[in-house]
Coordinates of C-alpha atoms in Angstrom, one line a residue:
Chain A
M1 CA 122.2 -16.2 -60.3
S2 CA 121.7 -17.4 -56.9
D3 CA 125.3 -18.8 -55.3
P4 CA 125.0 -22.5 -56.0
Y5 CA 127.6 -23.4 -53.2
K6 CA 127.1 -26.6 -51.3
A7 CA 129.5 -27.6 -48.5
L8 CA 131.1 -31.1 -48.2
D9 CA 130.1 -32.9 -45.0
F10 CA 131.2 -36.5 -45.8
Y11 CA 131.6 -37.7 -42.3
N12 CA 128.4 -36.1 -41.0
V13 CA 130.6 -33.3 -39.0
D14 CA 127.2 -31.6 -38.7
D15 CA 126.2 -34.1 -36.0
L16 CA 128.8 -32.7 -33.6
Y17 CA 127.4 -29.2 -33.8
T18 CA 124.5 -28.0 -31.7
E19 CA 121.3 -27.0 -33.4
E20 CA 122.1 -23.5 -32.4
E21 CA 125.9 -23.7 -34.0
L22 CA 124.4 -24.9 -37.0
M23 CA 121.8 -22.0 -37.2
I24 CA 124.7 -19.5 -36.5
R25 CA 126.7 -21.3 -39.3
D26 CA 123.8 -21.4 -41.8
A27 CA 123.2 -17.5 -41.1
V28 CA 126.5 -16.4 -41.8
R29 CA 126.8 -18.9 -44.8
S30 CA 123.5 -17.3 -46.4
W31 CA 124.8 -13.7 -45.7
V32 CA 127.8 -14.4 -47.6
S33 CA 125.9 -16.1 -50.7
D34 CA 123.5 -13.1 -50.7
R35 CA 125.6 -10.0 -50.0
F36 CA 129.3 -11.1 -50.2
M37 CA 129.6 -13.4 -53.2
P38 CA 127.8 -11.0 -55.9
V39 CA 130.5 -8.3 -55.0
I40 CA 133.8 -10.0 -54.3
E41 CA 135.1 -10.5 -57.6
E42 CA 134.8 -6.6 -58.6
H43 CA 136.2 -5.8 -55.2
N44 CA 139.2 -8.2 -55.7
R45 CA 139.9 -6.9 -59.3
A46 CA 139.7 -3.1 -57.9
A47 CA 141.9 -4.0 -54.6
T48 CA 139.2 -2.7 -52.6
F49 CA 137.2 -3.8 -49.3
P50 CA 133.4 -3.7 -49.6
R51 CA 133.4 -1.2 -46.9
D52 CA 129.5 -0.7 -47.3
L53 CA 128.9 -4.1 -45.7
I54 CA 130.9 -3.4 -42.4
P55 CA 127.7 -2.3 -40.5
E56 CA 125.6 -5.1 -41.7
L57 CA 128.1 -7.6 -40.2
G58 CA 127.7 -5.7 -37.1
E59 CA 124.0 -6.2 -37.3
L60 CA 124.5 -9.7 -37.9
G61 CA 126.7 -10.0 -34.9
V62 CA 130.0 -11.4 -35.9
Y63 CA 132.5 -8.9 -34.4
G64 CA 133.9 -10.4 -31.1
A65 CA 131.1 -13.0 -31.4
S66 CA 132.9 -15.4 -28.8
L67 CA 133.3 -12.3 -26.3
T68 CA 130.6 -11.7 -23.6
G69 CA 129.0 -8.2 -22.5
Y70 CA 129.4 -4.9 -24.4
G71 CA 127.1 -6.0 -27.0
C72 CA 128.9 -9.2 -28.1
A73 CA 127.1 -12.3 -28.8
G74 CA 129.2 -14.5 -26.3
L75 CA 129.0 -17.8 -28.7
S76 CA 130.5 -21.1 -28.1
P77 CA 134.1 -21.7 -29.6
V78 CA 132.6 -24.0 -32.0
A79 CA 130.3 -21.3 -33.4
S80 CA 132.7 -18.7 -33.4
G81 CA 135.2 -20.9 -35.5
L82 CA 132.4 -21.9 -37.8
I83 CA 131.8 -18.3 -38.7
C84 CA 135.0 -17.9 -39.5
Q85 CA 134.7 -20.7 -41.7
E86 CA 132.0 -19.3 -43.4
L87 CA 133.2 -15.8 -44.1
E88 CA 136.6 -17.3 -45.4
R89 CA 134.6 -19.4 -47.8
G90 CA 133.6 -16.0 -49.3
D91 CA 137.3 -14.4 -49.1
S92 CA 140.1 -14.5 -46.8
G93 CA 140.1 -10.8 -46.8
L94 CA 136.5 -10.9 -45.3
R95 CA 137.5 -13.2 -42.5
S96 CA 140.7 -11.3 -41.9
F97 CA 138.7 -8.3 -41.5
V98 CA 136.8 -9.8 -38.8
S99 CA 139.3 -11.6 -37.0
V100 CA 141.3 -8.5 -36.7
Q101 CA 138.3 -6.3 -35.2
G102 CA 137.2 -9.1 -33.0
S103 CA 140.3 -11.5 -32.1
L104 CA 143.1 -8.9 -32.3
C105 CA 141.3 -5.7 -31.2
M106 CA 138.5 -6.3 -29.1
F107 CA 139.8 -9.3 -27.4
P108 CA 142.9 -7.4 -26.0
I109 CA 140.5 -4.5 -24.8
W110 CA 138.3 -7.1 -23.2
A111 CA 140.9 -9.0 -21.5
Y112 CA 143.5 -6.3 -20.5
G113 CA 141.6 -3.0 -20.8
T114 CA 140.1 -0.9 -18.2
E115 CA 136.4 -0.8 -17.7
E116 CA 136.3 3.1 -19.3
Q117 CA 138.3 1.5 -22.3
K118 CA 135.8 -1.3 -22.7
Q119 CA 132.8 1.0 -22.6
K120 CA 134.3 3.4 -24.6
Y121 CA 135.5 1.0 -27.5
L122 CA 133.7 -2.5 -27.5
P123 CA 130.0 -1.9 -27.9
D124 CA 130.7 0.5 -31.1
M125 CA 133.4 -2.2 -32.2
A126 CA 130.7 -5.0 -32.0
A127 CA 128.3 -2.9 -34.0
G128 CA 130.8 -2.1 -36.9
K129 CA 130.8 1.6 -36.1
L130 CA 134.2 1.8 -35.0
I131 CA 137.0 -0.2 -36.9
G132 CA 140.3 -1.5 -35.1
C133 CA 143.7 -2.6 -36.5
F134 CA 146.4 -4.4 -34.6
G135 CA 150.0 -3.2 -35.1
L136 CA 152.7 -5.7 -34.0
T137 CA 154.7 -6.7 -36.8
E138 CA 157.3 -4.5 -38.2
A139 CA 159.1 -4.6 -41.8
D140 CA 162.0 -6.1 -40.2
F141 CA 160.2 -8.0 -37.4
G142 CA 157.9 -10.7 -38.7
S143 CA 158.6 -13.8 -37.1
N144 CA 160.6 -12.2 -34.2
P145 CA 158.0 -9.5 -32.8
G146 CA 160.0 -9.2 -29.7
G147 CA 162.6 -7.6 -31.7
M148 CA 160.2 -4.6 -32.4
L149 CA 161.9 -1.3 -32.5
T150 CA 158.6 0.8 -32.0
K151 CA 158.8 2.7 -28.5
A152 CA 157.0 4.5 -26.2
V153 CA 158.4 7.2 -23.8
E154 CA 156.5 8.7 -20.8
D155 CA 155.9 12.7 -20.9
G156 CA 154.0 13.9 -18.0
D157 CA 150.5 12.7 -18.5
H158 CA 150.9 11.3 -21.8
Y159 CA 153.1 8.6 -23.8
V160 CA 154.5 9.6 -26.9
L161 CA 155.2 6.8 -29.6
N162 CA 157.7 6.4 -32.2
G163 CA 158.3 4.0 -34.9
S164 CA 156.4 1.9 -37.7
K165 CA 154.4 -1.2 -38.3
Y166 CA 153.8 -3.3 -41.5
W167 CA 151.6 -5.7 -43.2
I168 CA 148.7 -4.2 -40.8
T169 CA 145.2 -5.3 -41.6
N170 CA 142.4 -2.5 -41.6
G171 CA 145.7 0.1 -41.2
S172 CA 144.3 2.8 -43.5
T173 CA 140.4 1.9 -42.6
C174 CA 140.6 2.0 -38.6
Q175 CA 139.4 4.2 -36.1
V176 CA 141.6 2.7 -33.6
A177 CA 144.8 1.1 -33.4
I178 CA 145.9 -1.5 -30.6
V179 CA 149.9 -0.6 -31.3
W180 CA 152.6 -2.7 -29.2
A181 CA 155.5 -0.8 -28.4
K182 CA 158.3 -0.9 -25.9
L183 CA 158.0 1.2 -22.8
N184 CA 161.4 1.1 -20.8
G185 CA 162.2 -2.0 -22.8
V186 CA 158.8 -4.1 -22.1
I187 CA 156.4 -4.6 -24.8
R188 CA 153.0 -2.9 -23.9
G189 CA 149.7 -2.4 -25.5
F190 CA 148.6 1.4 -26.5
L191 CA 145.1 2.6 -27.8
I192 CA 145.8 5.0 -30.6
D193 CA 142.6 6.8 -32.1
S194 CA 143.3 7.3 -35.9
D195 CA 142.7 11.1 -35.9
T196 CA 145.9 11.3 -33.2
P197 CA 148.7 14.0 -34.6
G198 CA 151.5 11.9 -35.7
F199 CA 149.5 8.7 -36.5
T200 CA 149.4 7.8 -40.3
G201 CA 148.2 4.5 -42.2
K202 CA 149.4 4.2 -45.8
Q203 CA 147.9 1.1 -47.9
I204 CA 150.4 -1.2 -49.5
K205 CA 149.8 -1.2 -53.1
N206 CA 150.1 -4.1 -55.8
K207 CA 149.4 -7.0 -53.8
F208 CA 148.6 -10.3 -55.4
S209 CA 146.7 -11.8 -52.4
L210 CA 144.4 -10.6 -50.2
R211 CA 143.5 -7.8 -52.5
A212 CA 140.1 -7.2 -51.2
S213 CA 141.5 -6.3 -47.8
D214 CA 143.3 -3.2 -46.5
T215 CA 146.9 -3.8 -45.7
S216 CA 148.8 -0.9 -44.5
E217 CA 151.9 0.5 -43.1
L218 CA 151.5 2.4 -39.8
V219 CA 153.9 5.5 -39.0
L220 CA 154.1 7.0 -35.7
E221 CA 156.0 10.2 -35.3
D222 CA 155.7 11.7 -31.9
C223 CA 152.5 10.2 -31.5
R224 CA 151.1 11.6 -28.1
I225 CA 148.4 10.0 -26.1
P226 CA 147.0 10.3 -22.8
K227 CA 148.1 7.6 -20.3
S228 CA 144.7 6.3 -19.9
Q229 CA 145.3 4.7 -23.5
I230 CA 147.5 2.1 -22.3
L231 CA 146.2 -1.5 -21.6
P232 CA 147.0 -1.9 -18.1
G233 CA 146.3 -5.7 -17.5
I234 CA 149.3 -7.4 -19.9
E235 CA 153.1 -6.8 -20.3
G236 CA 155.7 -8.5 -22.3
I237 CA 155.3 -10.6 -25.6
K238 CA 152.8 -12.8 -24.1
G239 CA 150.2 -10.0 -24.7
P240 CA 150.2 -9.7 -28.3
L241 CA 150.8 -13.7 -28.6
S242 CA 147.6 -14.2 -26.5
C243 CA 145.7 -12.2 -29.0
L244 CA 147.3 -14.2 -31.8
T245 CA 146.4 -17.5 -30.4
Q246 CA 142.4 -16.2 -30.8
A247 CA 142.9 -15.3 -34.3
R248 CA 144.8 -18.4 -35.4
Y249 CA 142.1 -20.5 -33.8
G250 CA 139.9 -18.6 -36.4
I251 CA 142.3 -19.3 -39.2
A252 CA 142.3 -22.8 -38.5
F253 CA 138.5 -22.9 -39.0
G254 CA 138.6 -20.1 -41.5
V255 CA 140.7 -21.9 -44.0
I256 CA 138.6 -25.0 -44.1
G257 CA 135.8 -22.5 -45.8
S258 CA 138.5 -21.6 -48.5
A259 CA 139.3 -25.3 -49.1
Q260 CA 135.5 -26.1 -49.2
A261 CA 135.0 -23.3 -51.7
A262 CA 137.8 -24.9 -54.1
Y263 CA 136.3 -28.5 -53.8
D264 CA 132.8 -27.0 -54.5
E265 CA 133.9 -25.2 -57.6
A266 CA 136.3 -28.3 -58.7
L267 CA 133.6 -30.7 -58.4
R268 CA 130.9 -29.0 -59.9
Y269 CA 133.6 -28.1 -63.0
S270 CA 134.4 -31.7 -63.2
Q271 CA 130.9 -32.9 -63.5
M272 CA 130.2 -30.3 -66.2
R273 CA 133.4 -30.1 -68.5
I274 CA 133.4 -32.8 -71.2
S275 CA 136.7 -34.0 -72.3
F276 CA 137.1 -36.8 -74.8
D277 CA 133.2 -37.0 -74.7
K278 CA 133.0 -37.7 -71.0
P279 CA 132.9 -35.5 -67.9
I280 CA 136.1 -35.3 -66.6
A281 CA 134.8 -36.7 -63.1
R282 CA 134.8 -40.1 -64.7
Y283 CA 138.5 -40.1 -65.3
Q284 CA 140.5 -41.7 -62.3
L285 CA 143.1 -38.9 -62.1
V286 CA 140.5 -36.4 -61.6
Q287 CA 138.8 -38.7 -59.0
N288 CA 141.9 -39.1 -57.1
K289 CA 142.3 -35.2 -56.9
L290 CA 138.8 -34.8 -55.5
V291 CA 139.0 -37.7 -53.1
W292 CA 142.5 -35.9 -51.8
M293 CA 140.7 -32.6 -51.1
A294 CA 137.6 -34.2 -49.6
S295 CA 139.6 -36.4 -47.2
E296 CA 141.7 -33.3 -46.4
I297 CA 138.9 -31.1 -45.8
T298 CA 137.3 -33.8 -43.7
K299 CA 140.3 -34.5 -41.6
A300 CA 140.6 -30.5 -40.8
Q301 CA 137.0 -30.5 -39.8
L302 CA 137.5 -32.9 -37.2
L303 CA 141.1 -31.6 -36.2
C304 CA 138.9 -28.1 -35.5
W305 CA 136.0 -29.6 -33.8
K306 CA 138.3 -31.2 -31.3
L307 CA 140.3 -28.1 -31.0
A308 CA 137.0 -26.0 -30.1
Q309 CA 136.3 -28.8 -27.5
M310 CA 139.5 -28.1 -25.8
K311 CA 139.0 -24.5 -26.2
E312 CA 135.7 -24.9 -24.4
A313 CA 137.1 -26.9 -21.7
G314 CA 140.1 -24.6 -21.2
T315 CA 142.8 -27.3 -21.8
M316 CA 143.7 -25.9 -25.5
H317 CA 147.4 -24.6 -25.5
H318 CA 149.1 -22.5 -28.2
Y319 CA 151.0 -25.3 -29.9
H320 CA 147.5 -27.2 -30.4
V321 CA 146.4 -24.0 -32.3
S322 CA 149.8 -24.2 -33.9
M323 CA 148.9 -27.5 -35.5
A324 CA 145.5 -26.6 -36.5
K325 CA 146.4 -23.4 -38.1
R326 CA 149.5 -25.0 -39.9
N327 CA 147.8 -28.2 -41.1
N328 CA 144.7 -26.4 -42.2
C329 CA 146.4 -23.4 -44.3
W330 CA 148.6 -26.0 -46.1
M331 CA 145.8 -28.5 -47.1
A332 CA 143.5 -25.4 -48.1
L333 CA 146.2 -24.0 -50.3
E334 CA 146.9 -27.4 -51.8
C335 CA 143.2 -27.7 -52.4
C336 CA 143.3 -24.7 -54.5
R337 CA 146.4 -25.8 -56.3
I338 CA 144.9 -28.9 -57.1
G339 CA 141.4 -27.4 -57.8
R340 CA 143.1 -25.0 -60.3
D341 CA 144.8 -28.0 -62.1
I342 CA 141.4 -29.7 -62.5
L343 CA 140.1 -26.4 -63.8
G344 CA 142.5 -26.2 -66.4
A345 CA 143.0 -23.2 -68.3
N346 CA 139.6 -21.8 -67.2
G347 CA 141.3 -21.8 -63.6
I348 CA 143.6 -19.2 -64.2
T349 CA 140.7 -16.3 -64.9
D350 CA 138.6 -14.4 -62.0
E351 CA 135.2 -16.1 -63.7
Y352 CA 136.2 -18.8 -61.2
Q353 CA 137.0 -18.1 -57.7
M354 CA 139.8 -20.8 -57.3
M355 CA 143.1 -18.5 -57.8
R356 CA 141.8 -16.0 -55.7
H357 CA 141.5 -18.2 -52.9
M358 CA 144.8 -19.6 -53.7
C359 CA 146.5 -16.2 -53.7
N360 CA 144.8 -15.5 -50.5
L361 CA 146.2 -18.4 -48.9
E362 CA 149.8 -17.6 -49.9
S363 CA 149.2 -15.1 -47.0
V364 CA 147.2 -16.8 -44.8
I365 CA 149.9 -19.4 -44.5
T366 CA 152.3 -16.8 -43.9
Y367 CA 150.8 -14.4 -41.7
E368 CA 150.0 -15.0 -37.8
G369 CA 152.8 -17.4 -38.0
T370 CA 154.4 -19.1 -41.0
H371 CA 154.1 -22.5 -41.7
D372 CA 157.7 -23.2 -40.5
I373 CA 157.4 -21.3 -37.5
H374 CA 154.2 -23.0 -36.5
G375 CA 156.2 -26.4 -37.1
L376 CA 158.9 -25.0 -34.8
I377 CA 156.3 -24.5 -32.2
I378 CA 155.0 -27.8 -32.3
G379 CA 158.6 -29.3 -32.5
R380 CA 159.5 -27.3 -29.3
Q381 CA 156.7 -28.9 -27.8
L382 CA 157.2 -32.3 -28.4
T383 CA 160.8 -32.5 -28.0
G384 CA 161.8 -29.8 -25.5
E385 CA 164.2 -28.2 -27.5
D386 CA 163.6 -24.7 -28.9
A387 CA 165.0 -24.4 -32.5
I388 CA 163.4 -21.1 -33.1
T389 CA 165.8 -19.0 -32.1
Chain B
M1 CA 98.2 -5.7 -30.7
D2 CA 98.5 -9.7 -30.9
I3 CA 100.0 -10.7 -34.2
V4 CA 100.1 -14.4 -35.4
V5 CA 102.4 -15.2 -38.3
C6 CA 101.1 -18.6 -40.1
I7 CA 104.2 -20.2 -41.3
K8 CA 104.8 -23.3 -43.5
R9 CA 108.0 -25.6 -43.4
V10 CA 108.3 -26.4 -46.9
P11 CA 111.4 -28.4 -49.1
A12 CA 114.6 -26.2 -49.5
T13 CA 114.1 -24.5 -53.0
D14 CA 117.1 -26.4 -54.5
T15 CA 115.9 -29.7 -53.5
A16 CA 115.8 -32.2 -56.1
I17 CA 112.1 -33.6 -55.5
K18 CA 111.9 -37.3 -55.7
I19 CA 108.1 -39.0 -55.6
A20 CA 107.8 -41.2 -52.9
A21 CA 106.9 -45.1 -53.3
D22 CA 103.3 -44.4 -52.8
G23 CA 103.0 -42.0 -56.0
K24 CA 101.0 -39.4 -53.9
S25 CA 103.9 -37.4 -51.8
I26 CA 107.4 -36.8 -51.9
E27 CA 110.3 -38.5 -50.3
T28 CA 111.5 -36.6 -47.5
N29 CA 114.6 -38.4 -46.7
G30 CA 117.5 -36.1 -46.9
V31 CA 115.6 -33.3 -47.9
S32 CA 116.3 -30.0 -46.0
F33 CA 113.1 -27.9 -44.6
E34 CA 112.9 -24.3 -44.7
M35 CA 110.7 -21.1 -44.0
N36 CA 108.4 -20.8 -46.9
A37 CA 109.8 -17.9 -48.8
Y38 CA 106.2 -15.9 -48.9
D39 CA 105.9 -16.6 -45.3
E40 CA 109.3 -14.6 -44.6
F41 CA 107.5 -11.6 -45.7
A42 CA 104.6 -12.1 -43.5
L43 CA 107.0 -12.6 -40.5
E44 CA 109.2 -9.5 -41.3
Q45 CA 105.7 -7.5 -41.7
A46 CA 104.6 -8.8 -38.3
L47 CA 107.7 -7.5 -36.7
L48 CA 107.6 -4.0 -38.4
I49 CA 104.2 -3.7 -37.2
K50 CA 105.5 -4.7 -33.5
E51 CA 108.2 -2.3 -33.8
Q52 CA 105.8 0.6 -35.3
L53 CA 103.2 0.2 -32.5
G54 CA 106.1 -0.3 -29.8
E55 CA 104.0 -3.2 -28.3
G56 CA 102.3 -6.2 -28.7
T57 CA 103.5 -9.9 -29.2
V58 CA 104.1 -11.9 -32.7
T59 CA 103.5 -15.6 -32.4
A60 CA 104.7 -18.0 -35.3
L61 CA 102.4 -20.6 -35.6
T62 CA 102.6 -23.9 -38.1
I63 CA 101.3 -27.2 -38.5
G64 CA 103.1 -30.2 -39.3
P65 CA 105.5 -32.6 -37.7
S66 CA 107.5 -32.0 -34.5
L67 CA 110.3 -31.2 -36.9
A68 CA 108.9 -28.2 -37.8
Q69 CA 110.6 -27.0 -34.7
K70 CA 113.7 -26.1 -36.7
V71 CA 111.6 -23.6 -38.7
M72 CA 109.9 -22.1 -35.9
R73 CA 113.2 -21.6 -34.1
D74 CA 114.2 -19.6 -37.1
A75 CA 111.2 -17.5 -36.6
L76 CA 112.1 -17.3 -32.9
A77 CA 115.8 -16.0 -33.8
R78 CA 114.5 -13.4 -36.7
G79 CA 112.2 -11.8 -33.7
A80 CA 109.1 -13.6 -33.0
D81 CA 108.3 -13.7 -29.4
K82 CA 106.9 -17.3 -29.4
A83 CA 106.1 -20.1 -31.5
V84 CA 103.5 -23.1 -31.6
V85 CA 103.5 -26.1 -33.6
L86 CA 100.4 -27.9 -34.2
T87 CA 101.4 -31.3 -34.7
T88 CA 100.3 -33.8 -36.9
D89 CA 102.3 -37.0 -38.5
E90 CA 99.8 -36.3 -41.6
W91 CA 101.1 -35.3 -44.8
I92 CA 98.4 -32.6 -45.2
Y93 CA 97.3 -31.1 -48.6
D94 CA 93.8 -29.8 -48.2
G95 CA 93.9 -26.2 -47.5
A96 CA 90.4 -26.2 -45.7
Q97 CA 91.6 -28.6 -43.4
V98 CA 94.8 -26.6 -42.4
A99 CA 92.7 -23.3 -42.0
Q100 CA 90.3 -25.2 -39.6
A101 CA 93.0 -26.4 -37.5
L102 CA 94.8 -23.2 -37.4
A103 CA 91.1 -21.2 -36.9
T104 CA 90.6 -23.6 -33.8
Y105 CA 93.7 -22.3 -32.4
L106 CA 93.2 -18.9 -33.1
Q107 CA 89.6 -19.0 -31.7
A108 CA 91.2 -20.2 -28.3
N109 CA 93.9 -17.7 -28.8
P110 CA 92.9 -14.7 -30.4
A111 CA 94.8 -12.4 -32.4
Q112 CA 94.0 -9.0 -34.2
I113 CA 96.2 -9.5 -37.1
V114 CA 96.9 -12.8 -38.9
L115 CA 99.7 -12.5 -41.5
C116 CA 100.5 -15.4 -43.9
G117 CA 102.5 -16.0 -47.2
K118 CA 100.4 -15.8 -50.5
Q119 CA 101.2 -19.3 -51.1
A120 CA 103.3 -22.0 -50.0
V121 CA 106.2 -22.4 -52.5
D122 CA 105.7 -26.3 -52.4
S123 CA 102.1 -26.9 -53.2
D124 CA 100.9 -23.6 -54.5
N125 CA 97.7 -23.8 -53.6
N126 CA 97.0 -20.3 -52.6
Q127 CA 94.0 -21.2 -50.1
L128 CA 95.1 -20.3 -46.7
A129 CA 94.2 -16.7 -46.2
G130 CA 90.5 -16.9 -47.4
N131 CA 89.8 -20.1 -45.7
L132 CA 91.1 -18.6 -42.5
A133 CA 89.5 -15.6 -42.3
A134 CA 85.9 -16.9 -43.4
R135 CA 86.3 -19.2 -40.4
L136 CA 87.5 -16.6 -38.1
G137 CA 85.1 -14.1 -39.5
F138 CA 87.7 -11.6 -40.3
G139 CA 88.5 -9.4 -43.2
C140 CA 90.9 -10.4 -45.8
V141 CA 93.3 -8.9 -48.1
T142 CA 95.6 -11.1 -50.3
E143 CA 98.8 -10.7 -52.1
V144 CA 99.6 -7.3 -50.5
T145 CA 102.8 -5.5 -51.6
K146 CA 102.4 -2.6 -49.5
L147 CA 100.8 -2.5 -46.0
E148 CA 100.3 0.2 -43.6
L149 CA 98.6 0.2 -40.4
A150 CA 96.8 3.5 -38.6
D151 CA 93.9 3.4 -36.1
G152 CA 93.3 0.0 -36.4
T153 CA 92.8 0.4 -40.0
F154 CA 95.1 -1.1 -42.7
T155 CA 95.8 0.4 -46.0
A156 CA 97.1 -2.1 -48.2
E157 CA 98.4 -2.1 -52.0
R158 CA 97.8 -5.3 -54.3
D159 CA 99.4 -5.7 -57.7
I160 CA 96.7 -6.7 -60.1
E161 CA 96.5 -7.2 -63.8
G162 CA 97.9 -4.1 -65.3
A163 CA 97.1 -2.0 -62.4
R164 CA 97.7 -1.2 -58.6
E165 CA 94.7 -1.6 -56.4
V166 CA 94.6 0.3 -52.9
V167 CA 92.4 -1.1 -50.4
T168 CA 91.7 -0.6 -46.8
C169 CA 90.6 -3.2 -44.1
K170 CA 89.8 -3.0 -40.5
T171 CA 91.1 -5.2 -38.2
P172 CA 90.9 -7.8 -37.1
A173 CA 92.1 -9.2 -40.6
V174 CA 93.9 -11.8 -42.3
I175 CA 96.6 -10.4 -44.7
S176 CA 98.5 -12.5 -47.2
C177 CA 101.9 -11.1 -48.2
N178 CA 103.5 -11.0 -51.6
K179 CA 107.1 -10.4 -52.7
G180 CA 108.1 -6.8 -52.6
L181 CA 106.3 -5.9 -49.4
N182 CA 109.6 -5.6 -47.4
Q183 CA 113.2 -6.9 -47.2
P184 CA 112.9 -9.8 -44.6
R185 CA 115.7 -9.4 -42.1
Y186 CA 118.3 -12.3 -41.3
A187 CA 118.4 -14.1 -37.9
N188 CA 121.3 -12.3 -36.4
L189 CA 123.4 -14.5 -34.1
K190 CA 122.3 -12.7 -30.8
G191 CA 118.8 -13.5 -32.1
I192 CA 119.8 -17.1 -32.7
M193 CA 121.2 -17.3 -28.9
K194 CA 117.9 -15.4 -27.8
A195 CA 115.7 -17.9 -29.6
K196 CA 116.4 -20.8 -27.1
K197 CA 115.0 -18.9 -24.3
K198 CA 111.7 -18.2 -26.1
P199 CA 108.6 -20.3 -25.7
L200 CA 108.2 -23.0 -28.3
E201 CA 104.9 -25.0 -27.6
E202 CA 103.5 -28.0 -29.1
A203 CA 100.0 -28.9 -29.1
A204 CA 98.0 -31.8 -31.3
A205 CA 96.5 -30.4 -34.1
D206 CA 92.7 -30.5 -34.2
L207 CA 92.4 -31.8 -37.7
P208 CA 88.8 -32.0 -39.6
A209 CA 88.7 -34.8 -42.2
A210 CA 90.3 -33.9 -45.5
A211 CA 87.9 -33.2 -48.1
M212 CA 90.3 -33.1 -50.7
E213 CA 93.1 -35.7 -51.4
I214 CA 96.2 -36.1 -53.9
V215 CA 95.3 -38.9 -56.6
S216 CA 98.6 -39.0 -57.9
L217 CA 102.0 -36.9 -58.3
E218 CA 104.6 -37.1 -61.1
L219 CA 107.5 -35.1 -62.1
P220 CA 107.5 -33.1 -65.2
P221 CA 108.5 -35.0 -68.4
A222 CA 112.4 -34.7 -68.7
R223 CA 113.5 -32.3 -70.9
A224 CA 114.4 -33.4 -74.5
D225 CA 118.2 -33.1 -75.5
G226 CA 119.1 -29.9 -77.5
R227 CA 119.5 -30.3 -81.4
I228 CA 122.2 -28.4 -83.4
I229 CA 120.4 -27.4 -86.7
G230 CA 123.4 -26.3 -88.4
E231 CA 126.3 -23.8 -88.5
G232 CA 126.5 -20.3 -89.8
V233 CA 124.1 -18.0 -91.8
D234 CA 123.1 -21.3 -93.8
A235 CA 121.4 -22.7 -90.9
V236 CA 119.2 -19.6 -90.1
P237 CA 116.1 -20.5 -92.4
A238 CA 116.0 -23.9 -90.8
L239 CA 116.5 -22.4 -87.4
I240 CA 113.5 -19.9 -88.2
E241 CA 111.2 -22.9 -89.6
A242 CA 112.1 -25.0 -86.3
L243 CA 111.3 -22.3 -83.9
R244 CA 108.0 -21.6 -85.8
N245 CA 106.7 -24.8 -86.5
E246 CA 108.4 -27.5 -84.1
A247 CA 108.7 -25.3 -81.0
K248 CA 106.1 -22.9 -81.8
A249 CA 108.2 -20.1 -80.1
I250 CA 107.9 -17.2 -82.6

């Protein structure tokens, strides 16, 4: 059966996008409908990522799509946001895969790497022939990444890294890891090819969330890399945080896709499901729920559109991204919870996608800055008082 | 080798069709249009031939309102080099009329190969390939499911009733394409970005008078509600009776 998905556009937000941006959005939407939707539930059950689709996504051009040169598409902020939206409509694991590849791995190489590093990695990464992961978080350092314990020391022409990273998307799938570690007490970025002796990625098992995604632990034991593998263009915590700003921007757009999937499924169900001889869409309480979802999705679309305009104009700050990431993850998760309620008992099986999205969003509202931490980033901006530490 | 692909802009296949007030055409307000699915096979085949030969141009050609530019952009994004819209505000139905307008263009802008879908999924007329080939004096093979080109001659396969037919045809030729011929590519993001820099021309369509016209158009009758005959084994004879004599399904 063909994918029946229809996206909500209650405020004609499509009018705000260019013809080209709409074509890009629709190209990714069709790809997700045709290629991804038929296989996602099986992969979610088996806790596997559909690896055979990785090169197709490269062919489509979604990896590092906002970057220019090196085989990247050079798209507008709106277009790159809409790509995330359409991917996450399929599954947060799919969008995570692409975000990690583009925003967290290709972006720092593109922004802070040497020309040799760019030539070595970016074209193959854009094509999906080489997969990256981003090692910042450690088991005991999530919201406080600056406290990391992973260290690098100089040894002749090499750096030797020791430590471990946790919750690393693509950690066991990757061919290259961007690992952030302290060199003489300063955070620096290192490019570690996954076949380097002393580098291991180990999958974290038994997740309820992001099941169709590789989440791993990285272990670095006397991992020796040539000095040419350091990112020379950045020092300190602002390096990884600048990558996270890019990725959070994609999440703000992405989760609109999850919310849209939830709304679409709930609406369709409410029109079909008969209770007391009437479709449940005819009852006021159900309508109220659908109205809430549609209103929040519309607000999120407009928030993201304006965020994209600021990104384009160079006036977007990280706290702007925090507001969109925080608000949209929350509203998407609420949409899934409310949508699950509309689906009644049927909503708990994977015949419906509602709980898959809901469980995924428990990760998405947590990773790349939790809901509360983003609140504190915004609060700091509003009051001038830092309540994080 | 210059290849032209004739493409029709048709209502998206999931459209709930409504008849317009005139009773002869469809309501187009709120309808989204897309490339006719069979034309996607034709475009893909044109791109494959160009890739095989390593030279030539692929031109996407359509007739319709200026709004058809959107479908032409899709063709450019997938890899066509150039697109042309022969514009008219008329709602054209007559296949001979379309073929004449396209033939006029093709006589002024010659091509060795003209590809099209076997039919348009909206009107299902199946008229273009033959009509166009006759006007151009080209060979014509219809509904092909496999196509190979060597030394200016095509070998084409067609699924006919109970058999598979293999034919050869010299260029220039008009070929109509069927499902199974190839797997149409997606427009990728770089292709979409490149499309806006490619030439998309408009010229007024040179339309002869129509020989055919639609007299009326109506939707199929609404499907009757289902009926529950009974429950369990006891209901089986009545069900068989209804299937045999009422529905005439068995």
